[in-house]
Short mmCIF file of C-alpha atoms in Angstrom, two decimals:
data_model
loop_
_atom_site.label_atom_id
_atom_site.label_comp_id
_atom_site.label_asym_id
_atom_site.label_seq_id
_atom_site.Cartn_x
_atom_site.Cartn_y
_atom_site.Cartn_z
CA MET A 1 -35.56 26.59 -37.80
CA GLY A 2 -33.34 23.89 -36.34
CA PHE A 3 -32.87 21.53 -33.47
CA PRO A 4 -32.74 22.70 -29.88
CA TRP A 5 -29.26 22.95 -28.39
CA TYR A 6 -29.73 19.77 -26.32
CA ARG A 7 -30.89 17.69 -29.27
CA VAL A 8 -27.37 16.99 -30.54
CA HIS A 9 -26.05 16.16 -27.08
CA THR A 10 -28.81 13.67 -26.39
CA VAL A 11 -28.19 11.90 -29.68
CA VAL A 12 -24.44 11.49 -29.19
CA LEU A 13 -24.27 11.35 -25.40
CA ASN A 14 -23.51 7.61 -25.18
CA ASP A 15 -21.20 7.52 -28.19
CA HIS A 16 -17.93 9.12 -27.03
CA GLY A 17 -16.37 9.17 -30.46
CA ARG A 18 -19.21 11.07 -32.00
CA LEU A 19 -19.44 13.36 -29.02
CA LEU A 20 -15.75 14.21 -29.34
CA SER A 21 -16.02 14.69 -33.12
CA VAL A 22 -19.04 17.02 -32.75
CA HIS A 23 -17.13 19.22 -30.31
CA ILE A 24 -13.93 19.20 -32.40
CA THR A 25 -16.00 20.19 -35.46
CA HIS A 26 -17.65 22.96 -33.50
CA THR A 27 -14.22 24.23 -32.35
CA ALA A 28 -13.02 24.14 -35.99
CA LEU A 29 -16.09 26.12 -37.09
CA VAL A 30 -15.49 28.76 -34.42
CA ALA A 31 -11.83 29.01 -35.34
CA GLY A 32 -12.73 29.28 -39.03
CA TRP A 33 -15.20 32.04 -38.28
CA ALA A 34 -12.57 33.94 -36.28
CA ASP A 35 -10.07 33.52 -39.12
CA SER A 36 -12.55 34.79 -41.70
CA MET A 37 -13.30 37.82 -39.54
CA ALA A 38 -9.60 38.51 -39.25
CA LEU A 39 -9.21 38.29 -43.03
CA TYR A 40 -12.19 40.60 -43.46
CA GLU A 41 -10.54 43.11 -41.13
CA LEU A 42 -7.38 42.89 -43.21
CA ALA A 43 -9.37 43.41 -46.40
CA VAL A 44 -11.05 46.62 -45.17
CA PHE A 45 -7.92 47.93 -43.42
CA ASP A 46 -7.34 51.64 -44.06
CA PRO A 47 -4.03 52.87 -42.62
CA SER A 48 -4.87 56.51 -43.33
CA ASP A 49 -7.50 56.60 -40.53
CA PRO A 50 -5.89 55.19 -37.37
CA VAL A 51 -8.63 56.40 -35.03
CA LEU A 52 -11.54 54.57 -36.59
CA ASP A 53 -9.53 51.57 -37.65
CA PRO A 54 -11.20 48.46 -36.15
CA MET A 55 -7.98 46.42 -36.17
CA TRP A 56 -6.29 48.87 -33.86
CA ARG A 57 -9.24 49.10 -31.48
CA GLN A 58 -9.52 45.30 -31.24
CA GLY A 59 -5.83 44.81 -30.54
CA VAL A 60 -5.19 42.72 -33.68
CA THR A 61 -2.16 44.84 -34.64
CA CYS A 62 -0.46 44.79 -31.22
CA SER A 63 2.34 42.52 -32.36
CA GLY A 64 5.09 43.96 -30.17
CA PHE A 65 3.52 43.08 -26.87
CA GLY A 66 2.45 39.53 -27.66
CA ALA A 67 5.36 38.46 -29.90
CA PHE A 68 8.14 39.54 -27.60
CA HIS A 69 6.75 39.29 -24.06
CA LEU A 70 4.76 36.05 -24.31
CA THR A 71 7.70 34.29 -26.01
CA SER A 72 10.04 35.48 -23.22
CA LEU A 73 12.30 37.19 -25.72
CA TYR A 74 12.47 40.25 -23.52
CA GLY A 75 11.33 38.51 -20.36
CA LEU A 76 7.89 37.18 -19.51
CA GLU A 77 5.67 40.19 -18.73
CA ILE A 78 1.99 40.85 -18.40
CA TRP A 79 0.00 44.05 -18.88
CA VAL A 80 -1.51 45.37 -15.62
CA SER A 81 -3.98 48.22 -15.73
CA ASP A 82 -6.22 49.98 -13.27
CA PRO A 83 -9.87 48.98 -13.02
CA TYR A 84 -11.00 51.74 -15.38
CA GLY A 85 -8.40 50.97 -18.03
CA LEU A 86 -7.01 54.54 -18.01
CA LYS A 87 -3.38 53.69 -17.31
CA GLY A 88 -1.29 50.60 -17.26
CA LYS A 89 2.17 49.14 -17.29
CA SER A 90 3.97 45.99 -18.23
CA THR A 91 5.32 44.08 -15.22
CA THR A 92 7.41 40.98 -15.05
CA CYS A 93 5.89 37.82 -13.64
CA LYS A 94 7.24 34.48 -12.51
CA SER A 95 5.86 31.47 -14.26
CA SER A 96 4.46 28.86 -11.88
CA MET A 97 4.19 26.33 -14.69
CA GLY A 98 6.86 23.74 -14.86
CA ARG A 99 7.50 20.06 -14.53
CA GLY A 100 6.60 20.06 -10.87
CA SER A 101 3.28 21.83 -11.36
CA VAL A 102 1.62 18.92 -13.22
CA ARG A 103 0.53 16.08 -10.98
CA GLN A 104 0.64 13.11 -13.30
CA PRO A 105 -1.75 10.75 -11.41
CA ARG A 106 -4.33 13.53 -11.34
CA LEU A 107 -3.77 14.21 -15.05
CA TYR A 108 -4.18 10.57 -15.99
CA LYS A 109 -7.29 10.34 -13.83
CA GLY A 110 -8.78 13.33 -15.64
CA LEU A 111 -8.01 11.92 -19.09
CA ARG A 112 -9.96 8.72 -18.64
CA ILE A 113 -12.82 8.12 -21.09
CA ARG A 114 -15.38 8.34 -18.30
CA ASN A 115 -14.38 11.92 -17.80
CA ILE A 116 -14.91 12.90 -21.45
CA LYS A 117 -16.55 16.20 -20.44
CA THR A 118 -13.39 17.17 -18.58
CA VAL A 119 -11.24 16.42 -21.60
CA LEU A 120 -13.61 18.32 -23.91
CA SER A 121 -13.77 21.38 -21.72
CA SER A 122 -9.99 21.33 -21.28
CA SER A 123 -9.34 21.02 -25.00
CA ILE A 124 -11.86 23.74 -25.86
CA ALA A 125 -10.29 26.00 -23.22
CA ALA A 126 -6.83 25.27 -24.67
CA VAL A 127 -8.05 26.13 -28.22
CA PHE A 128 -9.54 29.43 -27.02
CA PHE A 129 -6.41 30.23 -25.04
CA ALA A 130 -4.35 29.52 -28.15
CA ALA A 131 -6.65 31.81 -30.19
CA PHE A 132 -6.26 34.52 -27.54
CA VAL A 133 -2.48 34.27 -27.66
CA LEU A 134 -2.53 34.24 -31.48
CA ALA A 135 -4.72 37.32 -31.55
CA GLY A 136 -2.32 39.08 -29.23
CA THR A 137 0.74 38.19 -31.31
CA MET A 138 -0.67 39.24 -34.70
#
C-alpha cells in the first residue's frame, strides 16, 4: 500500500536539503489539490440554487469581506460572532504587527539550519495562512 508516514522522515532526516524539498513538494501538492477543488466548485456552480450552492456555504464567494477589510481599504476589521454562530458583526482591530514587533536576533536564531523544523513549520503555517486569506478574498 505504501510506506509508513515516518519512513520518509527517517530517510531524509540528516539531509536538510532533501527534507526541505520534501516538505515544499508536499505543500505544493496540498495547494494544487485545493486549487483543483476550487476549480471543480466553479465548474459545478449553479447560480439558480443559492441555498444548496456549495461555494456559498464554504465562503468561497465572500469577496467583499476579505478583499476590502483585509487589505485595509475600508479599515482593518475582523468578523466577531457569538459561540453558536447565530449573529455576528464586523469590528475594527488594531494591528500589533509592525517593525517593532519582530525581534531580529530571535528571528535570526530561529532561522539557523539547526532549527530546520522551526523554519519548516513556520513556512507551512505561512502557506496555509496565505491559502486562508486567499479563500476569504475570492
